[in-house]
């Protein structure tokens, strides 16, 4: 299903990193959210495990919903034979510049930054995430306009706000 690409960059240079939004293991691999070192001293291993279990359930449900309702990952014929969706209206705006590419670069630590978490990691994430300077497209400030709508073979009405 949807594979989101995080662009590894320093001044918009770097390699692409592939990130499956629906995979809690990818969140952990990339030190995102509660898996980042910022939470090492705030969460116990048991609490992190509970977050991981909760995320797996919720992300699996979201992935299933997208596949069932929106036909994500299906071709047109497969969707027609396996899915029934009541009338759907999708609304969005294209009036606000929206960043749809996040930049990520390796953080370089100063030798004076020797603090460690209880897990022996720096309390700062290994990577810096830049949510402002990636590619900008029309949208609503949170979602880009083109990604707000189901595939063309899903019967729906588009409303631009």
mmCIF file of C-alpha atoms in Angstrom:
data_model
loop_
_atom_site.group_PDB
_atom_site.id
_atom_site.type_symbol
_atom_site.label_atom_id
_atom_site.label_comp_id
_atom_site.label_asym_id
_atom_site.label_seq_id
_atom_site.Cartn_x
_atom_site.Cartn_y
_atom_site.Cartn_z
ATOM 1 C CA UNK A 1 0.000 0.000 0.000
ATOM 2 C CA UNK A 2 1.024 3.611 0.244
ATOM 3 C CA UNK A 3 4.757 3.844 0.693
ATOM 4 C CA UNK A 4 5.688 7.293 1.831
ATOM 5 C CA UNK A 5 9.111 8.554 0.870
ATOM 6 C CA UNK A 6 11.165 10.574 3.271
ATOM 7 C CA UNK A 7 13.925 12.361 1.470
ATOM 8 C CA UNK A 8 17.240 12.126 3.308
ATOM 9 C CA UNK A 9 18.795 15.479 2.755
ATOM 10 C CA UNK A 10 21.243 18.140 3.684
ATOM 11 C CA UNK A 11 20.314 21.246 1.737
ATOM 12 C CA UNK A 12 17.986 19.071 -0.426
ATOM 13 C CA UNK A 13 20.727 16.555 -1.295
ATOM 14 C CA UNK A 14 20.757 12.917 -0.240
ATOM 15 C CA UNK A 15 19.154 9.540 -0.759
ATOM 16 C CA UNK A 16 15.528 8.457 -0.515
ATOM 17 C CA UNK A 17 14.437 6.442 2.500
ATOM 18 C CA UNK A 18 11.375 4.257 2.095
ATOM 19 C CA UNK A 19 8.845 4.454 4.888
ATOM 20 C CA UNK A 20 5.741 2.287 5.128
ATOM 21 C CA UNK A 21 3.438 4.501 7.172
ATOM 22 C CA UNK A 22 1.392 1.440 8.173
ATOM 23 C CA UNK A 23 4.347 -0.478 9.670
ATOM 24 C CA UNK A 24 5.193 0.216 13.335
ATOM 25 C CA UNK A 25 8.579 -1.436 12.771
ATOM 26 C CA UNK A 26 9.433 1.284 10.241
ATOM 27 C CA UNK A 27 8.514 3.921 12.810
ATOM 28 C CA UNK A 28 10.947 2.266 15.205
ATOM 29 C CA UNK A 29 13.651 1.758 12.541
ATOM 30 C CA UNK A 30 13.586 5.467 11.760
ATOM 31 C CA UNK A 31 13.392 6.537 15.449
ATOM 32 C CA UNK A 32 10.098 8.315 14.822
ATOM 33 C CA UNK A 33 7.417 9.151 17.366
ATOM 34 C CA UNK A 34 7.632 7.291 20.671
ATOM 35 C CA UNK A 35 10.574 5.250 19.345
ATOM 36 C CA UNK A 36 12.875 8.266 19.200
ATOM 37 C CA UNK A 37 15.579 8.765 21.830
ATOM 38 C CA UNK A 38 13.636 11.748 23.163
ATOM 39 C CA UNK A 39 11.388 9.200 24.876
ATOM 40 C CA UNK A 40 14.101 6.888 26.293
ATOM 41 C CA UNK A 41 13.912 8.482 29.736
ATOM 42 C CA UNK A 42 10.150 9.036 29.608
ATOM 43 C CA UNK A 43 8.881 5.570 28.668
ATOM 44 C CA UNK A 44 9.771 2.175 30.050
ATOM 45 C CA UNK A 45 10.411 -0.728 27.679
ATOM 46 C CA UNK A 46 7.010 -2.130 28.686
ATOM 47 C CA UNK A 47 5.264 1.162 27.837
ATOM 48 C CA UNK A 48 7.013 1.309 24.462
ATOM 49 C CA UNK A 49 5.945 -2.270 23.770
ATOM 50 C CA UNK A 50 2.334 -1.318 24.544
ATOM 51 C CA UNK A 51 2.615 1.643 22.147
ATOM 52 C CA UNK A 52 4.032 -0.694 19.480
ATOM 53 C CA UNK A 53 1.180 -3.192 19.973
ATOM 54 C CA UNK A 54 -1.415 -0.406 19.856
ATOM 55 C CA UNK A 55 0.138 1.089 16.731
ATOM 56 C CA UNK A 56 0.170 -2.287 14.977
ATOM 57 C CA UNK A 57 -3.573 -2.728 15.641
ATOM 58 C CA UNK A 58 -4.477 0.823 14.614
ATOM 59 C CA UNK A 59 -2.231 0.915 11.549
ATOM 60 C CA UNK A 60 -3.549 -2.476 10.368
ATOM 61 C CA UNK A 61 -7.128 -1.171 10.744
ATOM 62 C CA UNK A 62 -6.271 1.994 8.797
ATOM 63 C CA UNK A 63 -4.584 -0.023 6.059
ATOM 64 C CA UNK A 64 -7.581 -2.361 5.831
ATOM 65 C CA UNK A 65 -9.981 0.603 5.649
ATOM 66 C CA UNK A 66 -7.991 2.233 2.858
ATOM 67 C CA UNK A 67 -7.931 -1.037 0.919
ATOM 68 C CA UNK A 68 -11.611 -1.867 1.508
ATOM 69 C CA UNK A 69 -13.152 1.567 1.088
ATOM 70 C CA UNK A 70 -10.726 3.299 -1.237
ATOM 71 C CA UNK A 71 -9.492 0.266 -3.145
ATOM 72 C CA UNK A 72 -5.877 1.180 -2.492
ATOM 73 C CA UNK A 73 -3.625 -1.463 -4.020
ATOM 74 C CA UNK A 74 -6.438 -2.884 -6.184
ATOM 75 C CA UNK A 75 -6.944 -2.489 -9.882
ATOM 76 C CA UNK A 76 -10.276 -1.244 -11.240
ATOM 77 C CA UNK A 77 -11.763 -4.695 -11.964
ATOM 78 C CA UNK A 78 -10.723 -6.155 -8.606
ATOM 79 C CA UNK A 79 -12.260 -3.151 -6.850
ATOM 80 C CA UNK A 80 -15.573 -3.510 -8.720
ATOM 81 C CA UNK A 81 -15.934 -7.188 -7.809
ATOM 82 C CA UNK A 82 -14.838 -6.977 -4.155
ATOM 83 C CA UNK A 83 -16.083 -3.654 -2.869
ATOM 84 C CA UNK A 84 -19.319 -1.831 -2.247
ATOM 85 C CA UNK A 85 -19.076 1.734 -1.058
ATOM 86 C CA UNK A 86 -22.057 4.025 -0.514
ATOM 87 C CA UNK A 87 -21.938 7.433 -2.210
ATOM 88 C CA UNK A 88 -18.798 9.283 -1.156
ATOM 89 C CA UNK A 89 -18.031 12.999 -1.179
ATOM 90 C CA UNK A 90 -14.399 14.060 -0.744
ATOM 91 C CA UNK A 91 -13.675 17.690 0.068
ATOM 92 C CA UNK A 92 -10.381 19.536 -0.056
ATOM 93 C CA UNK A 93 -8.851 22.866 -0.894
ATOM 94 C CA UNK A 94 -5.908 23.711 -3.083
ATOM 95 C CA UNK A 95 -5.464 27.245 -1.767
ATOM 96 C CA UNK A 96 -2.682 26.740 0.797
ATOM 97 C CA UNK A 97 0.911 25.761 -0.013
ATOM 98 C CA UNK A 98 1.444 22.324 1.548
ATOM 99 C CA UNK A 99 4.718 20.521 2.130
ATOM 100 C CA UNK A 100 4.432 16.961 0.849
ATOM 101 C CA UNK A 101 8.081 15.986 1.163
ATOM 102 C CA UNK A 102 9.856 15.778 4.486
ATOM 103 C CA UNK A 103 13.587 16.178 4.564
ATOM 104 C CA UNK A 104 15.773 14.105 6.837
ATOM 105 C CA UNK A 105 19.460 14.502 7.509
ATOM 106 C CA UNK A 106 21.907 12.891 9.875
ATOM 107 C CA UNK A 107 22.429 15.036 12.955
ATOM 108 C CA UNK A 108 26.030 15.916 13.698
ATOM 109 C CA UNK A 109 26.741 16.139 17.402
ATOM 110 C CA UNK A 110 29.226 18.386 19.087
ATOM 111 C CA UNK A 111 31.696 16.636 21.390
ATOM 112 C CA UNK A 112 30.232 18.703 24.246
ATOM 113 C CA UNK A 113 26.886 16.895 23.796
ATOM 114 C CA UNK A 114 27.786 13.804 25.820
ATOM 115 C CA UNK A 115 24.484 13.248 27.650
ATOM 116 C CA UNK A 116 23.048 9.744 27.273
ATOM 117 C CA UNK A 117 19.599 8.271 27.859
ATOM 118 C CA UNK A 118 19.053 5.191 30.023
ATOM 119 C CA UNK A 119 19.470 3.178 26.809
ATOM 120 C CA UNK A 120 22.873 4.770 26.099
ATOM 121 C CA UNK A 121 21.685 6.897 23.182
ATOM 122 C CA UNK A 122 21.997 10.621 22.737
ATOM 123 C CA UNK A 123 18.776 12.297 23.970
ATOM 124 C CA UNK A 124 18.565 13.979 20.561
ATOM 125 C CA UNK A 125 17.252 11.984 17.631
ATOM 126 C CA UNK A 126 19.996 10.700 15.323
ATOM 127 C CA UNK A 127 18.215 12.465 12.489
ATOM 128 C CA UNK A 128 16.843 15.944 12.036
ATOM 129 C CA UNK A 129 13.458 16.095 10.321
ATOM 130 C CA UNK A 130 12.620 19.215 8.361
ATOM 131 C CA UNK A 131 8.875 19.623 7.880
ATOM 132 C CA UNK A 132 9.030 23.085 6.272
ATOM 133 C CA UNK A 133 11.545 23.121 3.449
ATOM 134 C CA UNK A 134 10.539 20.098 1.355
ATOM 135 C CA UNK A 135 8.656 20.293 -1.929
ATOM 136 C CA UNK A 136 5.488 22.394 -1.658
ATOM 137 C CA UNK A 137 2.273 21.715 -3.594
ATOM 138 C CA UNK A 138 -1.303 23.067 -3.511
ATOM 139 C CA UNK A 139 -3.342 21.734 -0.593
ATOM 140 C CA UNK A 140 -4.857 22.625 2.759
ATOM 141 C CA UNK A 141 -1.639 23.105 4.704
ATOM 142 C CA UNK A 142 -1.711 19.516 5.990
ATOM 143 C CA UNK A 143 -2.600 17.302 3.031
ATOM 144 C CA UNK A 144 -1.785 17.967 -0.575
ATOM 145 C CA UNK A 145 -4.827 18.364 -2.790
ATOM 146 C CA UNK A 146 -4.148 15.438 -5.140
ATOM 147 C CA UNK A 147 -3.854 12.953 -2.265
ATOM 148 C CA UNK A 148 -7.154 13.929 -0.667
ATOM 149 C CA UNK A 149 -9.247 11.959 -3.123
ATOM 150 C CA UNK A 150 -9.834 8.255 -3.781
ATOM 151 C CA UNK A 151 -8.588 6.643 -7.000
ATOM 152 C CA UNK A 152 -10.573 7.618 -10.097
ATOM 153 C CA UNK A 153 -12.346 4.235 -10.252
ATOM 154 C CA UNK A 154 -13.940 4.776 -6.823
ATOM 155 C CA UNK A 155 -17.277 6.476 -7.354
ATOM 156 C CA UNK A 156 -17.111 9.823 -5.553
ATOM 157 C CA UNK A 157 -17.815 13.495 -5.933
ATOM 158 C CA UNK A 158 -14.914 15.926 -5.574
ATOM 159 C CA UNK A 159 -15.640 19.223 -3.871
ATOM 160 C CA UNK A 160 -12.989 21.921 -3.871
ATOM 161 C CA UNK A 161 -13.393 24.279 -0.955
#
